[in-house]
């Protein structure tokens, strides 16, 4: 029997509530699918920062490298200035564990929860492969004459051939393995960002030659947002940089039914990966037992799939689909017709 070591970071706000439901489902899946795991809780996040001034130390990272996977709730605290926890915890985890892929499936489970008119479930079913270690997120730049009238703030997009190529290769492999439309779209801005996107486009075209079975396409990022609304059925897999991937996956989350259902994986194919709901810590809903735990539950499903427990991962997704199509009134916090803990129970009950 396989045993996994899961590092759990519930984090801030509603993070602990949704993680609890995810762990409930994980325990049920382990029993049904015959694997075991141990888990350890880590208290990284806003509360710990306010108490100790610490975000993440090198020792913390070292310890995490010893786990099979990381399961994360949410990072973000209303009493901490924006930027500190995001860069000090979330981005630090992604960067120091070299989780260079952010994999974000956009799948509509129940058309009733789609804000777009006349879209069927099969019309919205694609995956965004977001580069997760470079670009504007690298944190490179500077102020010139900060605070002065002629102040300049520079923020650089850092793109390496190696970083771009490993992401594009992952996307081609993923498109092949997914085996649906077998179409990979590069989403960029070659018409304006003529350095970064020249490198992306050249690398994409070169790698594409090794994948004659995959059809390729290109869309500017602004046009991509238009197609998400107008013709989402055109997409199969999209590969893009860190910043564009961040933006288009929030729109993607909305067309699949909202932040309550959108999950993602920060993947290091050769190392430790981390799975999380893509929404934030939702402070205003904290402790009310109203937040939707399905995104966190789907993240647990992705984690199992990534660990090699594909059947268990698929079973979780199927149970979520059942709950979303037959039980919930809405996917929004406080409007589901059930509490957070009840939704977790419903998924467990529907796990087959
Ligand atoms: C996300 C979030 C993060 C990001 C923030 C919280 C740093 O928006 O996971 O998409 O920008 O990557
Ligand atoms: Mn985001």
mmCIF file of C-alpha atoms and ligand atoms in Angstrom:
data_model
loop_
_atom_site.group_PDB
_atom_site.id
_atom_site.type_symbol
_atom_site.label_atom_id
_atom_site.label_comp_id
_atom_site.label_asym_id
_atom_site.label_seq_id
_atom_site.Cartn_x
_atom_site.Cartn_y
_atom_site.Cartn_z
ATOM 1 C CA UNK A 1 0.000 0.000 0.000
ATOM 2 C CA UNK A 2 1.270 3.470 -0.913
ATOM 3 C CA UNK A 3 1.857 5.954 1.899
ATOM 4 C CA UNK A 4 2.160 9.679 1.308
ATOM 5 C CA UNK A 5 3.441 12.488 3.506
ATOM 6 C CA UNK A 6 1.214 15.535 3.167
ATOM 7 C CA UNK A 7 2.249 18.952 4.496
ATOM 8 C CA UNK A 8 -0.885 20.936 5.291
ATOM 9 C CA UNK A 9 -0.827 24.744 5.395
ATOM 10 C CA UNK A 10 -4.368 25.889 6.273
ATOM 11 C CA UNK A 11 -3.245 29.561 6.260
ATOM 12 C CA UNK A 12 -5.465 32.576 6.825
ATOM 13 C CA UNK A 13 -9.139 33.525 6.838
ATOM 14 C CA UNK A 14 -11.368 30.797 5.489
ATOM 15 C CA UNK A 15 -8.313 28.671 4.572
ATOM 16 C CA UNK A 16 -8.600 26.402 7.637
ATOM 17 C CA UNK A 17 -12.349 25.849 7.084
ATOM 18 C CA UNK A 18 -11.993 24.749 3.477
ATOM 19 C CA UNK A 19 -8.900 22.662 4.229
ATOM 20 C CA UNK A 20 -10.847 20.789 6.928
ATOM 21 C CA UNK A 21 -13.405 19.725 4.336
ATOM 22 C CA UNK A 22 -10.672 18.767 1.886
ATOM 23 C CA UNK A 23 -9.015 16.608 4.543
ATOM 24 C CA UNK A 24 -12.361 14.978 5.307
ATOM 25 C CA UNK A 25 -12.702 14.003 1.641
ATOM 26 C CA UNK A 26 -9.055 12.919 1.480
ATOM 27 C CA UNK A 27 -9.554 10.560 4.422
ATOM 28 C CA UNK A 28 -12.632 9.023 2.793
ATOM 29 C CA UNK A 29 -10.793 8.616 -0.530
ATOM 30 C CA UNK A 30 -7.832 6.933 1.184
ATOM 31 C CA UNK A 31 -10.135 4.317 2.719
ATOM 32 C CA UNK A 32 -11.945 3.618 -0.552
ATOM 33 C CA UNK A 33 -8.879 3.598 -2.772
ATOM 34 C CA UNK A 34 -6.510 1.829 -0.474
ATOM 35 C CA UNK A 35 -3.707 4.243 0.204
ATOM 36 C CA UNK A 36 -2.542 5.817 3.436
ATOM 37 C CA UNK A 37 -0.983 9.102 4.332
ATOM 38 C CA UNK A 38 0.395 11.033 7.252
ATOM 39 C CA UNK A 39 -0.128 14.754 7.542
ATOM 40 C CA UNK A 40 1.512 17.551 9.452
ATOM 41 C CA UNK A 41 0.054 21.018 9.981
ATOM 42 C CA UNK A 42 2.192 24.106 9.386
ATOM 43 C CA UNK A 43 1.024 27.475 10.716
ATOM 44 C CA UNK A 44 2.567 29.704 8.039
ATOM 45 C CA UNK A 45 0.468 32.777 7.297
ATOM 46 C CA UNK A 46 -0.796 36.061 8.694
ATOM 47 C CA UNK A 47 -1.452 35.112 12.316
ATOM 48 C CA UNK A 48 2.029 33.668 12.774
ATOM 49 C CA UNK A 49 3.582 36.670 11.026
ATOM 50 C CA UNK A 50 1.780 39.122 13.309
ATOM 51 C CA UNK A 51 2.944 37.177 16.370
ATOM 52 C CA UNK A 52 6.531 36.425 15.376
ATOM 53 C CA UNK A 53 7.425 38.614 12.369
ATOM 54 C CA UNK A 54 8.288 35.445 10.473
ATOM 55 C CA UNK A 55 7.103 34.458 7.035
ATOM 56 C CA UNK A 56 9.108 31.412 5.877
ATOM 57 C CA UNK A 57 12.655 30.418 6.853
ATOM 58 C CA UNK A 58 15.192 28.326 4.967
ATOM 59 C CA UNK A 59 14.624 25.568 7.548
ATOM 60 C CA UNK A 60 10.899 25.589 6.779
ATOM 61 C CA UNK A 61 11.617 25.132 3.082
ATOM 62 C CA UNK A 62 14.115 22.391 3.862
ATOM 63 C CA UNK A 63 11.543 20.539 5.935
ATOM 64 C CA UNK A 64 8.865 20.853 3.233
ATOM 65 C CA UNK A 65 11.181 19.283 0.645
ATOM 66 C CA UNK A 66 10.746 16.016 2.500
ATOM 67 C CA UNK A 67 6.989 15.757 1.780
ATOM 68 C CA UNK A 68 5.113 14.056 -1.056
ATOM 69 C CA UNK A 69 2.917 17.130 -1.550
ATOM 70 C CA UNK A 70 1.704 20.339 0.089
ATOM 71 C CA UNK A 71 -1.956 21.151 0.605
ATOM 72 C CA UNK A 72 -2.550 24.894 1.026
ATOM 73 C CA UNK A 73 -5.675 26.808 2.086
ATOM 74 C CA UNK A 74 -5.196 30.552 1.605
ATOM 75 C CA UNK A 75 -2.632 33.226 2.386
ATOM 76 C CA UNK A 76 -3.658 36.847 3.061
ATOM 77 C CA UNK A 77 -4.526 38.760 6.233
ATOM 78 C CA UNK A 78 -6.398 42.097 6.474
ATOM 79 C CA UNK A 79 -4.004 43.384 9.161
ATOM 80 C CA UNK A 80 -0.868 42.703 7.131
ATOM 81 C CA UNK A 81 0.204 45.151 4.404
ATOM 82 C CA UNK A 82 -0.368 43.661 0.908
ATOM 83 C CA UNK A 83 2.768 42.096 -0.501
ATOM 84 C CA UNK A 84 4.385 40.764 2.671
ATOM 85 C CA UNK A 85 2.585 37.440 2.978
ATOM 86 C CA UNK A 86 2.121 37.028 -0.760
ATOM 87 C CA UNK A 87 5.828 37.327 -1.496
ATOM 88 C CA UNK A 88 7.042 36.018 1.885
ATOM 89 C CA UNK A 89 4.917 32.886 1.999
ATOM 90 C CA UNK A 90 3.030 31.977 -1.190
ATOM 91 C CA UNK A 91 5.546 33.122 -3.824
ATOM 92 C CA UNK A 92 8.444 31.984 -1.639
ATOM 93 C CA UNK A 93 6.964 28.488 -1.527
ATOM 94 C CA UNK A 94 6.422 28.439 -5.295
ATOM 95 C CA UNK A 95 9.902 29.794 -6.061
ATOM 96 C CA UNK A 96 12.028 27.957 -3.543
ATOM 97 C CA UNK A 97 10.398 24.621 -4.329
ATOM 98 C CA UNK A 98 10.770 25.465 -8.040
ATOM 99 C CA UNK A 99 7.105 24.787 -8.726
ATOM 100 C CA UNK A 100 7.482 26.163 -12.206
ATOM 101 C CA UNK A 101 4.042 25.200 -13.490
ATOM 102 C CA UNK A 102 0.753 26.569 -12.233
ATOM 103 C CA UNK A 103 -1.864 24.219 -13.609
ATOM 104 C CA UNK A 104 -5.391 25.619 -13.600
ATOM 105 C CA UNK A 105 -8.242 23.588 -15.097
ATOM 106 C CA UNK A 106 -11.275 25.617 -16.177
ATOM 107 C CA UNK A 107 -14.206 23.244 -16.262
ATOM 108 C CA UNK A 108 -17.901 24.035 -16.047
ATOM 109 C CA UNK A 109 -19.661 21.396 -13.951
ATOM 110 C CA UNK A 110 -23.146 22.881 -13.952
ATOM 111 C CA UNK A 111 -24.275 25.293 -16.716
ATOM 112 C CA UNK A 112 -26.762 26.849 -14.276
ATOM 113 C CA UNK A 113 -23.802 28.430 -12.466
ATOM 114 C CA UNK A 114 -22.203 29.894 -15.592
ATOM 115 C CA UNK A 115 -22.574 33.673 -16.034
ATOM 116 C CA UNK A 116 -22.377 33.236 -19.829
ATOM 117 C CA UNK A 117 -25.585 32.733 -21.779
ATOM 118 C CA UNK A 118 -26.278 29.388 -23.505
ATOM 119 C CA UNK A 119 -23.067 27.624 -22.575
ATOM 120 C CA UNK A 120 -23.172 23.888 -22.009
ATOM 121 C CA UNK A 121 -20.838 22.032 -19.669
ATOM 122 C CA UNK A 122 -18.809 20.694 -22.605
ATOM 123 C CA UNK A 123 -18.267 24.227 -23.954
ATOM 124 C CA UNK A 124 -16.072 25.204 -21.015
ATOM 125 C CA UNK A 125 -13.429 22.560 -20.501
ATOM 126 C CA UNK A 126 -9.844 23.701 -20.905
ATOM 127 C CA UNK A 127 -6.649 23.996 -18.894
ATOM 128 C CA UNK A 128 -4.322 26.947 -18.405
ATOM 129 C CA UNK A 129 -0.631 26.143 -17.967
ATOM 130 C CA UNK A 130 0.740 29.242 -16.265
ATOM 131 C CA UNK A 131 4.496 29.723 -15.970
ATOM 132 C CA UNK A 132 5.040 30.011 -12.222
ATOM 133 C CA UNK A 133 8.657 30.982 -11.556
ATOM 134 C CA UNK A 134 9.598 33.961 -13.747
ATOM 135 C CA UNK A 135 8.138 36.927 -15.637
ATOM 136 C CA UNK A 136 6.952 40.004 -13.758
ATOM 137 C CA UNK A 137 6.690 37.869 -10.623
ATOM 138 C CA UNK A 138 10.468 37.618 -10.391
ATOM 139 C CA UNK A 139 10.387 40.849 -8.385
ATOM 140 C CA UNK A 140 13.031 42.647 -10.433
ATOM 141 C CA UNK A 141 12.961 46.400 -10.695
ATOM 142 C CA UNK A 142 13.675 49.598 -8.867
ATOM 143 C CA UNK A 143 12.464 53.014 -7.860
ATOM 144 C CA UNK A 144 14.185 56.131 -9.092
ATOM 145 C CA UNK A 145 13.615 59.184 -6.877
ATOM 146 C CA UNK A 146 10.889 57.508 -4.862
ATOM 147 C CA UNK A 147 8.312 60.004 -3.659
ATOM 148 C CA UNK A 148 9.587 62.785 -5.916
ATOM 149 C CA UNK A 149 7.592 64.425 -8.702
ATOM 150 C CA UNK A 150 9.715 62.757 -11.347
ATOM 151 C CA UNK A 151 9.630 59.367 -9.676
ATOM 152 C CA UNK A 152 10.106 56.304 -11.873
ATOM 153 C CA UNK A 153 9.127 52.768 -10.873
ATOM 154 C CA UNK A 154 10.507 49.971 -13.019
ATOM 155 C CA UNK A 155 9.212 46.375 -12.894
ATOM 156 C CA UNK A 156 10.970 43.921 -15.175
ATOM 157 C CA UNK A 157 9.662 40.789 -16.808
ATOM 158 C CA UNK A 158 12.394 38.166 -16.545
ATOM 159 C CA UNK A 159 12.199 35.325 -19.065
ATOM 160 C CA UNK A 160 14.904 32.722 -19.546
ATOM 161 C CA UNK A 161 15.111 30.344 -22.484
ATOM 162 C CA UNK A 162 15.314 27.447 -20.015
ATOM 163 C CA UNK A 163 12.361 28.670 -17.960
ATOM 164 C CA UNK A 164 10.195 29.327 -20.982
ATOM 165 C CA UNK A 165 11.138 26.061 -22.664
ATOM 166 C CA UNK A 166 10.427 23.828 -19.667
ATOM 167 C CA UNK A 167 6.998 25.414 -19.312
ATOM 168 C CA UNK A 168 6.166 25.072 -23.012
ATOM 169 C CA UNK A 169 7.402 21.456 -23.039
ATOM 170 C CA UNK A 170 5.234 20.649 -20.033
ATOM 171 C CA UNK A 171 2.251 22.178 -21.861
ATOM 172 C CA UNK A 172 2.842 20.087 -25.004
ATOM 173 C CA UNK A 173 3.224 16.900 -22.950
ATOM 174 C CA UNK A 174 0.123 17.763 -20.954
ATOM 175 C CA UNK A 175 -1.916 18.419 -24.114
ATOM 176 C CA UNK A 176 -0.858 15.046 -25.494
ATOM 177 C CA UNK A 177 -1.675 13.221 -22.257
ATOM 178 C CA UNK A 178 -5.008 14.994 -21.875
ATOM 179 C CA UNK A 179 -5.871 13.680 -25.333
ATOM 180 C CA UNK A 180 -8.947 15.845 -26.006
ATOM 181 C CA UNK A 181 -8.775 18.392 -28.841
ATOM 182 C CA UNK A 182 -4.980 18.031 -28.876
ATOM 183 C CA UNK A 183 -4.649 21.768 -29.365
ATOM 184 C CA UNK A 184 -2.235 24.058 -27.568
ATOM 185 C CA UNK A 185 -2.706 27.837 -27.670
ATOM 186 C CA UNK A 186 0.106 30.215 -26.797
ATOM 187 C CA UNK A 187 -1.360 33.277 -25.080
ATOM 188 C CA UNK A 188 0.940 36.300 -25.176
ATOM 189 C CA UNK A 189 1.468 39.835 -26.429
ATOM 190 C CA UNK A 190 3.922 39.572 -29.326
ATOM 191 C CA UNK A 191 2.698 42.854 -30.822
ATOM 192 C CA UNK A 192 3.875 45.014 -27.912
ATOM 193 C CA UNK A 193 6.151 43.062 -25.552
ATOM 194 C CA UNK A 194 8.628 42.423 -28.340
ATOM 195 C CA UNK A 195 11.487 40.991 -26.254
ATOM 196 C CA UNK A 196 9.762 38.582 -23.907
ATOM 197 C CA UNK A 197 7.186 37.334 -26.371
ATOM 198 C CA UNK A 198 9.657 36.980 -29.181
ATOM 199 C CA UNK A 199 11.469 34.463 -26.983
ATOM 200 C CA UNK A 200 8.201 32.737 -26.059
ATOM 201 C CA UNK A 201 7.018 32.536 -29.676
ATOM 202 C CA UNK A 202 10.361 31.247 -31.008
ATOM 203 C CA UNK A 203 10.585 28.629 -28.280
ATOM 204 C CA UNK A 204 6.971 27.597 -28.823
ATOM 205 C CA UNK A 205 7.494 27.166 -32.584
ATOM 206 C CA UNK A 206 10.685 25.154 -32.074
ATOM 207 C CA UNK A 207 9.221 22.806 -29.481
ATOM 208 C CA UNK A 208 6.045 22.424 -31.574
ATOM 209 C CA UNK A 209 8.076 20.650 -34.274
ATOM 210 C CA UNK A 210 8.606 17.782 -31.837
ATOM 211 C CA UNK A 211 4.840 17.406 -31.379
ATOM 212 C CA UNK A 212 3.330 16.929 -34.854
ATOM 213 C CA UNK A 213 0.243 15.361 -33.258
ATOM 214 C CA UNK A 214 -0.616 18.608 -31.419
ATOM 215 C CA UNK A 215 -2.148 21.493 -33.342
ATOM 216 C CA UNK A 216 -0.964 24.923 -32.266
ATOM 217 C CA UNK A 217 -2.496 28.346 -32.114
ATOM 218 C CA UNK A 218 -1.607 31.812 -30.877
ATOM 219 C CA UNK A 219 -3.822 34.464 -29.248
ATOM 220 C CA UNK A 220 -2.893 37.835 -27.775
ATOM 221 C CA UNK A 221 -3.838 38.040 -24.107
ATOM 222 C CA UNK A 222 -6.437 40.759 -24.659
ATOM 223 C CA UNK A 223 -8.102 38.709 -27.378
ATOM 224 C CA UNK A 224 -7.911 35.648 -25.106
ATOM 225 C CA UNK A 225 -10.148 37.355 -22.550
ATOM 226 C CA UNK A 226 -12.589 38.102 -25.342
ATOM 227 C CA UNK A 227 -12.634 34.470 -26.490
ATOM 228 C CA UNK A 228 -13.111 33.232 -22.903
ATOM 229 C CA UNK A 229 -16.450 35.036 -22.942
ATOM 230 C CA UNK A 230 -17.431 34.584 -26.581
ATOM 231 C CA UNK A 231 -16.065 31.189 -27.607
ATOM 232 C CA UNK A 232 -14.529 29.311 -24.665
ATOM 233 C CA UNK A 233 -15.178 26.064 -26.559
ATOM 234 C CA UNK A 234 -12.229 26.880 -28.834
ATOM 235 C CA UNK A 235 -9.698 26.134 -26.127
ATOM 236 C CA UNK A 236 -8.116 22.878 -25.040
ATOM 237 C CA UNK A 237 -4.823 23.814 -23.354
ATOM 238 C CA UNK A 238 -3.396 27.343 -23.078
ATOM 239 C CA UNK A 239 0.194 28.117 -22.146
ATOM 240 C CA UNK A 240 1.152 31.588 -20.959
ATOM 241 C CA UNK A 241 3.458 33.561 -18.680
ATOM 242 C CA UNK A 242 3.072 34.201 -14.965
ATOM 243 C CA UNK A 243 1.266 37.563 -15.093
ATOM 244 C CA UNK A 244 -1.091 36.808 -17.966
ATOM 245 C CA UNK A 245 -1.801 33.409 -16.421
ATOM 246 C CA UNK A 246 -2.740 35.049 -13.138
ATOM 247 C CA UNK A 247 -5.190 37.402 -14.835
ATOM 248 C CA UNK A 248 -6.866 35.055 -17.304
ATOM 249 C CA UNK A 249 -7.412 32.335 -14.696
ATOM 250 C CA UNK A 250 -9.512 34.672 -12.538
ATOM 251 C CA UNK A 251 -11.731 35.198 -15.579
ATOM 252 C CA UNK A 252 -11.569 31.460 -16.179
ATOM 253 C CA UNK A 253 -12.721 30.832 -12.613
ATOM 254 C CA UNK A 254 -15.731 33.071 -13.163
ATOM 255 C CA UNK A 255 -16.895 31.270 -16.307
ATOM 256 C CA UNK A 256 -16.589 27.897 -14.566
ATOM 257 C CA UNK A 257 -18.828 29.132 -11.768
ATOM 258 C CA UNK A 258 -16.664 31.295 -9.503
ATOM 259 C CA UNK A 259 -13.843 31.186 -6.976
ATOM 260 C CA UNK A 260 -15.792 28.647 -4.951
ATOM 261 C CA UNK A 261 -14.963 25.908 -7.443
ATOM 262 C CA UNK A 262 -11.596 26.892 -9.021
ATOM 263 C CA UNK A 263 -8.563 24.840 -7.999
ATOM 264 C CA UNK A 264 -4.961 24.808 -9.069
ATOM 265 C CA UNK A 265 -1.677 22.988 -8.683
ATOM 266 C CA UNK A 266 1.779 24.523 -8.312
ATOM 267 C CA UNK A 267 3.780 21.767 -9.909
ATOM 268 C CA UNK A 268 7.417 20.817 -9.783
ATOM 269 C CA UNK A 269 7.384 17.690 -11.951
ATOM 270 C CA UNK A 270 10.671 16.581 -10.373
ATOM 271 C CA UNK A 271 9.997 17.761 -6.806
ATOM 272 C CA UNK A 272 7.347 18.736 -4.272
ATOM 273 C CA UNK A 273 4.124 20.184 -5.664
ATOM 274 C CA UNK A 274 1.502 22.282 -3.861
ATOM 275 C CA UNK A 275 -2.247 22.313 -4.384
ATOM 276 C CA UNK A 276 -4.605 25.134 -3.480
ATOM 277 C CA UNK A 277 -7.981 26.701 -4.162
ATOM 278 C CA UNK A 278 -7.185 29.705 -6.361
ATOM 279 C CA UNK A 279 -9.368 32.137 -4.400
ATOM 280 C CA UNK A 280 -8.151 34.143 -1.423
ATOM 281 C CA UNK A 281 -8.667 34.052 2.342
ATOM 282 C CA UNK A 282 -12.099 35.788 2.182
ATOM 283 C CA UNK A 283 -11.821 37.472 5.626
ATOM 284 C CA UNK A 284 -15.447 38.625 5.657
ATOM 285 C CA UNK A 285 -16.702 35.029 5.579
ATOM 286 C CA UNK A 286 -14.222 33.665 8.108
ATOM 287 C CA UNK A 287 -15.585 31.453 10.873
ATOM 288 C CA UNK A 288 -19.167 31.580 9.575
ATOM 289 C CA UNK A 289 -19.295 28.085 8.045
ATOM 290 C CA UNK A 290 -20.580 29.601 4.776
ATOM 291 C CA UNK A 291 -17.557 29.488 2.456
ATOM 292 C CA UNK A 292 -17.643 27.049 -0.465
ATOM 293 C CA UNK A 293 -15.061 24.280 0.187
ATOM 294 C CA UNK A 294 -15.345 22.720 -3.278
ATOM 295 C CA UNK A 295 -12.290 24.503 -4.719
ATOM 296 C CA UNK A 296 -10.190 23.125 -1.873
ATOM 297 C CA UNK A 297 -11.771 19.690 -2.322
ATOM 298 C CA UNK A 298 -10.986 19.802 -6.064
ATOM 299 C CA UNK A 299 -7.410 20.808 -5.173
ATOM 300 C CA UNK A 300 -7.173 17.672 -3.017
ATOM 301 C CA UNK A 301 -8.390 15.673 -6.030
ATOM 302 C CA UNK A 302 -5.680 17.252 -8.200
ATOM 303 C CA UNK A 303 -3.118 16.430 -5.534
ATOM 304 C CA UNK A 304 -4.100 12.747 -5.585
ATOM 305 C CA UNK A 305 -4.002 12.631 -9.364
ATOM 306 C CA UNK A 306 -0.534 14.155 -9.284
ATOM 307 C CA UNK A 307 0.637 11.646 -6.679
ATOM 308 C CA UNK A 308 -0.418 8.842 -9.006
ATOM 309 C CA UNK A 309 -3.758 8.072 -7.334
ATOM 310 C CA UNK A 310 -5.645 8.862 -10.540
ATOM 311 C CA UNK A 311 -8.721 6.796 -9.697
ATOM 312 C CA UNK A 312 -9.150 8.479 -6.321
ATOM 313 C CA UNK A 313 -8.640 11.905 -7.889
ATOM 314 C CA UNK A 314 -11.228 11.177 -10.555
ATOM 315 C CA UNK A 315 -13.661 9.857 -7.928
ATOM 316 C CA UNK A 316 -13.396 13.134 -6.004
ATOM 317 C CA UNK A 317 -14.071 15.123 -9.159
ATOM 318 C CA UNK A 318 -17.070 12.925 -9.998
ATOM 319 C CA UNK A 319 -18.461 13.358 -6.480
ATOM 320 C CA UNK A 320 -18.046 17.136 -6.762
ATOM 321 C CA UNK A 321 -19.874 17.078 -10.118
ATOM 322 C CA UNK A 322 -22.744 15.145 -8.533
ATOM 323 C CA UNK A 323 -23.031 17.588 -5.637
ATOM 324 C CA UNK A 324 -22.806 20.605 -7.948
ATOM 325 C CA UNK A 325 -25.437 19.291 -10.347
ATOM 326 C CA UNK A 326 -27.928 17.797 -7.911
ATOM 327 C CA UNK A 327 -27.628 19.613 -4.578
ATOM 328 C CA UNK A 328 -26.181 23.107 -4.460
ATOM 329 C CA UNK A 329 -28.357 26.160 -5.125
ATOM 330 C CA UNK A 330 -25.327 28.321 -5.897
ATOM 331 C CA UNK A 331 -21.559 28.123 -5.703
ATOM 332 C CA UNK A 332 -21.290 31.442 -3.856
ATOM 333 C CA UNK A 333 -20.485 31.742 -0.156
ATOM 334 C CA UNK A 334 -23.621 31.792 1.972
ATOM 335 C CA UNK A 335 -25.897 30.938 -0.943
ATOM 336 C CA UNK A 336 -25.169 27.254 -1.451
ATOM 337 C CA UNK A 337 -28.220 26.038 0.469
ATOM 338 C CA UNK A 338 -25.768 24.150 2.693
ATOM 339 C CA UNK A 339 -23.023 25.082 5.123
ATOM 340 C CA UNK A 340 -19.311 24.568 4.455
ATOM 341 C CA UNK A 341 -19.213 21.398 6.555
ATOM 342 C CA UNK A 342 -22.416 20.047 4.980
ATOM 343 C CA UNK A 343 -20.948 20.459 1.491
ATOM 344 C CA UNK A 344 -17.883 18.475 2.618
ATOM 345 C CA UNK A 345 -20.188 15.748 3.950
ATOM 346 C CA UNK A 346 -22.138 15.693 0.673
ATOM 347 C CA UNK A 347 -18.957 15.076 -1.298
ATOM 348 C CA UNK A 348 -17.969 12.239 1.061
ATOM 349 C CA UNK A 349 -21.463 10.711 0.704
ATOM 350 C CA UNK A 350 -21.200 10.813 -3.090
ATOM 351 C CA UNK A 351 -17.730 9.324 -3.298
ATOM 352 C CA UNK A 352 -17.888 6.012 -5.073
HETATM 353 C C1 LIG B 1 -2.937 33.489 -7.414
HETATM 354 C C2 LIG B 1 -2.898 34.690 -6.517
HETATM 355 C C3 LIG B 1 -1.443 35.004 -6.209
HETATM 356 C C4 LIG B 1 -0.758 35.288 -7.528
HETATM 357 C C5 LIG B 1 -1.227 36.172 -5.228
HETATM 358 C C6 LIG B 1 -1.976 35.962 -3.943
HETATM 359 C C7 LIG B 1 0.224 36.411 -4.966
HETATM 360 O O1 LIG B 1 -3.554 35.768 -7.092
HETATM 361 O O2 LIG B 1 -2.541 32.396 -6.957
HETATM 362 O O3 LIG B 1 -3.367 33.613 -8.561
HETATM 363 O O4 LIG B 1 -0.790 36.430 -8.005
HETATM 364 O O5 LIG B 1 -0.176 34.355 -8.077
HETATM 365 MN MN1 LIG B 2 -4.477 35.291 -8.989
#
